[in-house]
Short mmCIF file of N, CA and C in Angstrom, two decimals:
data_model
loop_
_atom_site.label_atom_id
_atom_site.label_comp_id
_atom_site.label_asym_id
_atom_site.label_seq_id
_atom_site.Cartn_x
_atom_site.Cartn_y
_atom_site.Cartn_z
N UNK B 777 0.91 -1.09 0.04
CA UNK B 777 0.07 -0.17 0.45
C UNK B 777 0.98 1.42 -0.22
N UNK B 778 0.77 2.19 -0.91
CA UNK B 778 1.55 2.92 -0.76
C UNK B 778 1.14 4.43 -0.17
N UNK B 779 2.17 4.93 0.74
CA UNK B 779 1.78 5.88 1.89
C UNK B 779 2.86 7.21 1.65
N UNK B 780 1.49 8.06 1.31
CA UNK B 780 1.96 9.52 1.52
C UNK B 780 2.13 10.31 2.63
N UNK B 781 3.42 11.08 3.38
CA UNK B 781 3.58 12.04 4.31
C UNK B 781 4.01 13.06 4.07
N UNK B 782 3.65 14.32 3.93
CA UNK B 782 3.59 15.33 4.32
C UNK B 782 4.20 16.10 5.67
N UNK B 783 5.40 17.31 5.22
CA UNK B 783 6.02 17.55 6.71
C UNK B 783 6.72 19.25 6.22
N UNK B 784 6.38 19.88 6.63
CA UNK B 784 7.11 21.35 6.79
C UNK B 784 6.49 22.24 6.57
N UNK B 785 5.17 22.26 6.82
CA UNK B 785 3.97 23.54 7.05
C UNK B 785 4.42 24.25 7.98
N UNK B 786 3.43 25.52 8.20
CA UNK B 786 4.07 26.13 9.57
C UNK B 786 3.14 27.63 9.40
N UNK B 787 3.70 28.66 10.09
CA UNK B 787 3.16 29.65 9.57
C UNK B 787 4.26 30.95 9.72
N UNK B 788 4.13 31.66 8.63
CA UNK B 788 5.12 32.66 8.33
C UNK B 788 4.50 34.00 7.95
N UNK B 789 5.17 34.70 7.82
CA UNK B 789 4.75 35.88 7.27
C UNK B 789 4.92 36.10 6.05
N UNK B 790 4.11 37.18 5.31
CA UNK B 790 3.94 37.11 3.87
C UNK B 790 5.56 37.94 3.44
N UNK B 791 6.02 36.91 2.59
CA UNK B 791 7.62 37.56 1.88
C UNK B 791 8.35 36.39 2.38
N UNK B 792 7.69 35.74 3.44
CA UNK B 792 9.03 34.12 3.47
C UNK B 792 8.51 33.15 3.08
N UNK B 793 9.82 32.27 3.12
CA UNK B 793 9.75 31.08 2.44
C UNK B 793 9.65 29.73 3.31
N UNK B 794 9.09 28.67 3.00
CA UNK B 794 9.11 27.55 3.79
C UNK B 794 8.64 26.39 2.43
N UNK B 795 9.14 24.88 3.32
CA UNK B 795 9.73 23.76 1.89
C UNK B 795 9.00 22.87 2.26
N UNK B 796 7.91 22.52 1.28
CA UNK B 796 7.34 20.82 1.85
C UNK B 796 7.92 20.11 1.59
N UNK B 797 8.22 19.18 2.39
CA UNK B 797 8.47 17.44 2.00
C UNK B 797 7.52 16.32 2.01
N UNK B 798 7.41 15.64 0.72
CA UNK B 798 6.51 14.93 1.02
C UNK B 798 6.67 13.18 0.61
N UNK B 799 7.21 12.28 1.59
CA UNK B 799 8.18 10.65 1.74
C UNK B 799 6.74 10.12 1.26
N UNK B 800 6.98 8.99 0.42
CA UNK B 800 6.76 8.24 -0.42
C UNK B 800 6.98 6.68 -0.09
N UNK B 801 6.13 6.03 0.80
CA UNK B 801 6.23 4.49 0.81
C UNK B 801 5.62 3.57 0.68
N UNK B 802 6.13 2.29 0.54
CA UNK B 802 5.08 1.06 0.39
C UNK B 802 5.61 0.63 -1.28
N UNK B 803 5.90 1.96 -2.06
CA UNK B 803 6.54 1.85 -3.30
C UNK B 803 7.95 2.57 -3.79
N UNK B 804 8.44 2.48 -4.72
CA UNK B 804 9.27 3.10 -5.49
C UNK B 804 8.64 4.94 -6.20
N UNK B 805 8.73 5.48 -5.54
CA UNK B 805 8.32 7.16 -5.78
C UNK B 805 8.33 7.22 -7.33
N UNK B 806 9.39 6.76 -8.48
CA UNK B 806 9.45 6.56 -9.50
C UNK B 806 8.59 6.56 -10.71
N UNK B 807 7.96 5.44 -10.31
CA UNK B 807 6.97 4.82 -10.80
C UNK B 807 5.63 5.65 -10.98
N UNK B 808 5.78 6.73 -10.14
CA UNK B 808 4.56 7.70 -9.87
C UNK B 808 5.00 9.16 -10.24
N UNK B 809 3.53 9.80 -11.16
CA UNK B 809 3.54 10.96 -11.60
C UNK B 809 3.16 11.32 -10.16
N UNK B 810 3.50 13.18 -9.81
CA UNK B 810 2.93 13.27 -8.42
C UNK B 810 2.50 15.15 -8.53
N UNK B 811 1.97 15.45 -7.50
CA UNK B 811 1.97 16.54 -7.47
C UNK B 811 1.39 17.22 -6.26
N UNK B 812 1.25 18.57 -6.21
CA UNK B 812 0.61 19.19 -4.75
C UNK B 812 -0.44 19.97 -4.81
N UNK B 813 -1.48 19.74 -3.97
CA UNK B 813 -2.83 20.45 -4.49
C UNK B 813 -2.83 20.95 -3.09
N UNK B 814 -3.46 22.24 -3.16
CA UNK B 814 -4.12 22.88 -1.50
C UNK B 814 -5.76 22.95 -2.05
N UNK B 815 -6.12 23.22 -0.11
CA UNK B 815 -7.37 23.87 -0.18
C UNK B 815 -7.45 24.50 0.91
N UNK B 816 -8.44 25.74 0.85
CA UNK B 816 -8.10 26.62 2.12
C UNK B 816 -9.59 26.60 2.40
N UNK B 817 -10.15 26.96 3.62
CA UNK B 817 -11.48 26.82 4.28
C UNK B 817 -12.42 27.61 3.32
N UNK B 818 -13.46 26.75 2.81
CA UNK B 818 -14.85 27.57 1.79
C UNK B 818 -14.71 27.22 0.80
N UNK B 819 -12.95 26.42 0.62
CA UNK B 819 -12.60 27.16 -1.52
C UNK B 819 -12.67 25.14 -1.61
N UNK B 820 -12.68 25.05 -3.22
CA UNK B 820 -12.35 23.98 -3.43
C UNK B 820 -10.93 23.86 -3.77
N UNK B 821 -10.45 22.82 -3.58
CA UNK B 821 -9.30 21.48 -3.69
C UNK B 821 -8.46 22.00 -5.28
N UNK B 822 -7.67 22.93 -4.75
CA UNK B 822 -6.96 23.57 -6.39
C UNK B 822 -5.41 22.83 -6.32
N UNK B 823 -5.21 22.80 -7.78
CA UNK B 823 -4.05 21.69 -8.16
C UNK B 823 -2.81 22.87 -8.03
N UNK B 824 -1.59 22.57 -7.30
CA UNK B 824 -0.50 23.61 -7.06
C UNK B 824 0.60 23.55 -8.51
N UNK B 825 1.18 22.70 -8.33
CA UNK B 825 2.13 22.24 -9.31
C UNK B 825 2.29 20.85 -9.66
N UNK B 826 2.78 20.16 -10.87
CA UNK B 826 2.84 18.94 -10.63
C UNK B 826 4.04 18.35 -11.39
N UNK B 827 4.38 17.22 -11.18
CA UNK B 827 5.98 16.66 -11.65
C UNK B 827 5.77 15.63 -12.39
N UNK B 828 6.73 14.84 -13.43
CA UNK B 828 6.79 13.85 -13.85
C UNK B 828 7.82 12.94 -13.42
N UNK B 829 7.62 11.55 -13.99
CA UNK B 829 8.47 10.30 -12.81
C UNK B 829 10.05 11.14 -12.60
N UNK B 830 10.65 11.22 -13.89
CA UNK B 830 12.07 11.92 -13.25
C UNK B 830 11.88 12.55 -13.42
N UNK B 831 11.07 13.88 -12.99
CA UNK B 831 11.20 15.27 -13.02
C UNK B 831 11.67 16.23 -13.88
N UNK B 832 11.73 15.32 -14.96
CA UNK B 832 12.19 16.62 -16.05
C UNK B 832 10.85 17.44 -16.16
N UNK B 833 9.71 17.18 -16.35
CA UNK B 833 8.49 17.92 -17.00
C UNK B 833 7.95 18.58 -15.12
N UNK B 834 7.46 19.91 -15.34
CA UNK B 834 6.47 20.63 -14.19
C UNK B 834 5.86 21.25 -15.34
N UNK B 835 4.64 21.46 -13.78
CA UNK B 835 3.80 22.31 -14.63
C UNK B 835 3.25 22.94 -13.37
N UNK B 836 2.85 24.59 -13.51
CA UNK B 836 2.51 25.11 -12.39
C UNK B 836 1.00 25.61 -12.10
N UNK B 837 0.00 26.05 -11.24
CA UNK B 837 -0.68 26.82 -11.32
C UNK B 837 -0.99 28.20 -11.72
N UNK B 838 -1.15 29.10 -12.52
CA UNK B 838 -0.89 30.22 -12.74
C UNK B 838 -0.74 31.00 -11.54
N UNK B 839 -1.26 31.17 -10.12
CA UNK B 839 -1.05 31.84 -8.89
C UNK B 839 0.03 31.41 -8.17
N UNK B 840 0.41 30.64 -8.65
CA UNK B 840 2.25 30.10 -7.94
C UNK B 840 3.43 30.42 -8.87
N UNK B 841 2.96 30.10 -10.20
CA UNK B 841 4.09 30.78 -11.45
C UNK B 841 4.99 31.42 -10.51
N UNK B 842 6.24 30.87 -11.20
CA UNK B 842 7.35 32.05 -10.45
C UNK B 842 7.71 32.30 -9.19
N UNK B 843 6.80 31.50 -7.68
CA UNK B 843 7.03 31.58 -6.55
C UNK B 843 7.28 30.42 -6.29
N UNK B 844 7.24 29.23 -6.61
CA UNK B 844 7.03 27.81 -6.17
C UNK B 844 7.80 26.98 -6.75
N UNK B 845 8.11 26.32 -6.22
CA UNK B 845 9.04 25.22 -7.39
C UNK B 845 8.72 23.66 -6.79
N UNK B 846 8.66 22.79 -7.43
CA UNK B 846 8.54 21.21 -7.31
C UNK B 846 9.35 20.68 -7.41
N UNK B 847 10.04 19.54 -7.50
CA UNK B 847 11.35 18.89 -7.24
C UNK B 847 10.90 17.74 -6.58
N UNK B 848 11.55 16.64 -7.14
CA UNK B 848 11.75 15.27 -6.38
C UNK B 848 12.96 14.59 -6.30
N UNK B 849 13.46 13.72 -5.15
CA UNK B 849 14.30 13.11 -5.57
C UNK B 849 14.06 11.53 -4.97
N UNK B 850 14.00 10.58 -6.43
CA UNK B 850 13.57 9.80 -6.53
C UNK B 850 14.59 8.78 -5.52
N UNK B 851 15.55 8.47 -5.48
CA UNK B 851 16.35 7.77 -4.74
C UNK B 851 16.24 7.88 -3.29
N UNK B 852 15.48 8.90 -2.66
CA UNK B 852 14.94 9.17 -1.50
C UNK B 852 13.43 9.34 -1.35
N UNK B 853 12.95 8.58 -1.96
CA UNK B 853 11.88 9.01 -2.29
C UNK B 853 10.78 9.86 -1.80
N UNK B 854 11.44 11.13 -2.11
CA UNK B 854 10.96 12.35 -1.57
C UNK B 854 10.14 13.21 -2.77
N UNK B 855 9.18 14.04 -2.29
CA UNK B 855 8.57 15.29 -3.69
C UNK B 855 9.07 16.61 -2.55
N UNK B 856 9.18 17.50 -3.15
CA UNK B 856 9.53 18.72 -2.35
C UNK B 856 8.46 19.85 -3.29
N UNK B 857 8.15 21.01 -2.45
CA UNK B 857 7.53 21.96 -2.47
C UNK B 857 8.83 23.35 -2.03
N UNK B 858 9.20 23.79 -2.79
CA UNK B 858 9.86 25.34 -2.46
C UNK B 858 8.56 26.28 -2.69
N UNK B 859 8.22 26.78 -1.34
CA UNK B 859 7.50 28.17 -1.69
C UNK B 859 8.14 28.88 -1.29
N UNK B 860 8.34 30.69 -1.98
CA UNK B 860 8.77 32.11 -2.02
C UNK B 860 8.05 32.66 -1.99
N UNK B 861 8.25 34.08 -1.62
CA UNK B 861 7.55 35.43 -1.77
C UNK B 861 5.98 34.83 -1.80
N UNK B 862 5.96 33.94 -0.33
CA UNK B 862 4.53 33.68 0.31
C UNK B 862 3.30 34.65 0.51
N UNK B 863 2.27 34.62 0.09
CA UNK B 863 1.13 35.34 0.20
C UNK B 863 0.21 34.99 1.02
N UNK B 864 -0.82 35.98 2.03
CA UNK B 864 -1.51 35.98 2.31
C UNK B 864 -2.67 34.32 1.65
N UNK B 865 -2.93 34.98 0.49
CA UNK B 865 -3.70 33.93 -0.50
C UNK B 865 -3.34 32.15 -0.32
N UNK B 866 -1.99 32.20 0.35
CA UNK B 866 -1.50 30.98 -0.02
C UNK B 866 -1.65 30.15 0.90
N UNK B 867 -2.24 30.77 2.08
CA UNK B 867 -2.53 30.14 3.34
C UNK B 867 -3.92 28.78 3.07
N UNK B 868 -3.44 27.73 3.01
CA UNK B 868 -4.57 26.68 2.89
C UNK B 868 -3.40 25.03 3.44
N UNK B 869 -4.73 23.97 3.14
CA UNK B 869 -4.03 23.27 3.91
C UNK B 869 -3.21 22.47 2.40
N UNK B 870 -1.69 22.09 2.47
CA UNK B 870 -0.91 21.45 1.51
C UNK B 870 -1.22 19.91 1.48
N UNK B 871 -1.60 19.25 0.31
CA UNK B 871 -1.27 17.82 -0.22
C UNK B 871 -0.57 17.72 -1.17
N UNK B 872 0.22 16.21 -0.75
CA UNK B 872 0.89 15.78 -2.42
C UNK B 872 -0.39 14.51 -2.65
N UNK B 873 -0.06 14.12 -3.71
CA UNK B 873 -0.28 13.32 -4.17
C UNK B 873 0.39 12.56 -5.22
N UNK B 874 -0.02 11.30 -5.90
CA UNK B 874 0.74 10.63 -6.48
C UNK B 874 -0.49 9.38 -7.62
N UNK B 875 -0.05 9.34 -8.63
CA UNK B 875 -0.69 8.35 -9.66
C UNK B 875 0.03 8.18 -10.91
N UNK B 876 -0.67 6.99 -11.18
CA UNK B 876 0.41 6.69 -12.58
C UNK B 876 -0.10 7.30 -14.09
N UNK B 877 -0.61 8.25 -14.14
CA UNK B 877 -1.68 8.88 -15.16
C UNK B 877 -1.27 10.68 -14.13
N UNK B 878 -0.69 11.31 -15.51
CA UNK B 878 0.04 12.55 -15.51
C UNK B 878 -1.32 13.24 -15.59
N UNK B 879 -2.70 12.89 -15.79
CA UNK B 879 -3.83 14.39 -16.58
C UNK B 879 -4.11 14.36 -15.01
N UNK B 880 -4.18 12.80 -13.82
CA UNK B 880 -4.81 13.05 -12.98
C UNK B 880 -3.63 14.13 -11.50
N UNK B 881 -2.11 14.09 -11.89
CA UNK B 881 -1.59 14.76 -11.13
C UNK B 881 -1.59 16.50 -11.79
N UNK B 882 -1.74 16.68 -13.04
CA UNK B 882 -1.72 17.57 -13.50
C UNK B 882 -3.05 18.42 -13.35
N UNK B 883 -4.25 17.96 -13.61
CA UNK B 883 -5.68 18.66 -13.32
C UNK B 883 -6.19 17.89 -12.19
N UNK B 884 -6.46 17.38 -11.53
CA UNK B 884 -6.78 16.47 -10.36
C UNK B 884 -7.72 15.67 -10.80
N UNK B 885 -8.04 15.85 -12.28
CA UNK B 885 -9.03 14.68 -12.68
C UNK B 885 -8.11 13.77 -13.69
N UNK B 886 -8.96 12.45 -13.59
CA UNK B 886 -9.50 11.73 -12.74
C UNK B 886 -8.77 11.67 -11.31
N UNK B 887 -9.16 11.90 -9.95
CA UNK B 887 -8.87 12.38 -8.72
C UNK B 887 -7.56 11.20 -8.41
N UNK B 888 -6.40 11.84 -8.17
CA UNK B 888 -5.17 10.76 -8.07
C UNK B 888 -5.81 9.56 -6.50
N UNK B 889 -5.03 8.96 -7.10
CA UNK B 889 -5.27 7.57 -6.77
C UNK B 889 -4.57 7.58 -5.28
N UNK B 890 -3.49 8.45 -4.32
CA UNK B 890 -2.66 8.44 -3.69
C UNK B 890 -2.89 10.07 -2.93
N UNK B 891 -3.04 10.00 -1.30
CA UNK B 891 -3.10 11.14 -0.90
C UNK B 891 -2.13 11.32 0.38
N UNK B 892 -1.72 11.86 0.70
CA UNK B 892 -0.86 12.50 1.54
C UNK B 892 -2.31 13.06 2.86
N UNK B 893 -1.89 13.39 4.23
CA UNK B 893 -3.04 13.46 5.35
C UNK B 893 -2.83 15.26 5.21
N UNK B 894 -1.74 15.79 4.74
CA UNK B 894 -2.06 17.04 4.49
C UNK B 894 -0.70 17.63 5.38
N UNK B 895 -0.42 19.22 5.02
CA UNK B 895 0.07 20.04 5.74
C UNK B 895 -0.33 21.25 5.61
N UNK B 896 -0.64 22.07 6.82
CA UNK B 896 -1.32 23.36 6.80
C UNK B 896 -0.01 24.40 6.93
N UNK B 897 -0.39 25.22 5.93
CA UNK B 897 -0.09 26.46 5.32
C UNK B 897 -0.02 27.72 6.10
N UNK B 898 -0.05 28.59 6.94
CA UNK B 898 -0.79 29.68 7.43
C UNK B 898 0.40 31.20 6.92
N UNK B 899 -0.01 31.43 6.26
CA UNK B 899 0.55 33.25 5.83
C UNK B 899 -0.27 34.23 6.43
N UNK B 900 0.94 35.62 7.31
CA UNK B 900 0.07 36.30 7.37
C UNK B 900 0.69 37.30 6.94
N UNK B 901 -0.22 38.96 7.28
CA UNK B 901 0.19 39.68 6.57
C UNK B 901 1.22 41.05 8.15
#
């Protein structure tokens, strides 16, 4: 059974940075496309960033492009999200997700097969 465990969330001020991590267990991460999603209270879940199995291809939501960087270390079975120049509107629960289908982690449809439990990011002004 594939398990995803996120860490690295916290409370920061606008303009600061955070790095989220997501460790994959139960399978080799390289066989999965992976992505980061977020959900703020009262809002729909939003795809933030996606990465191909080797890391050669990445894709970002317009709202985070140029500020966030997704990466992966397959020997460590770990996915990262470097978040710079954080804004108050980035406040949300952040989830990592994995699937064997690129479209699932790029758009959220179909729903990715595997999800972490989430890590909270709070950005204050």
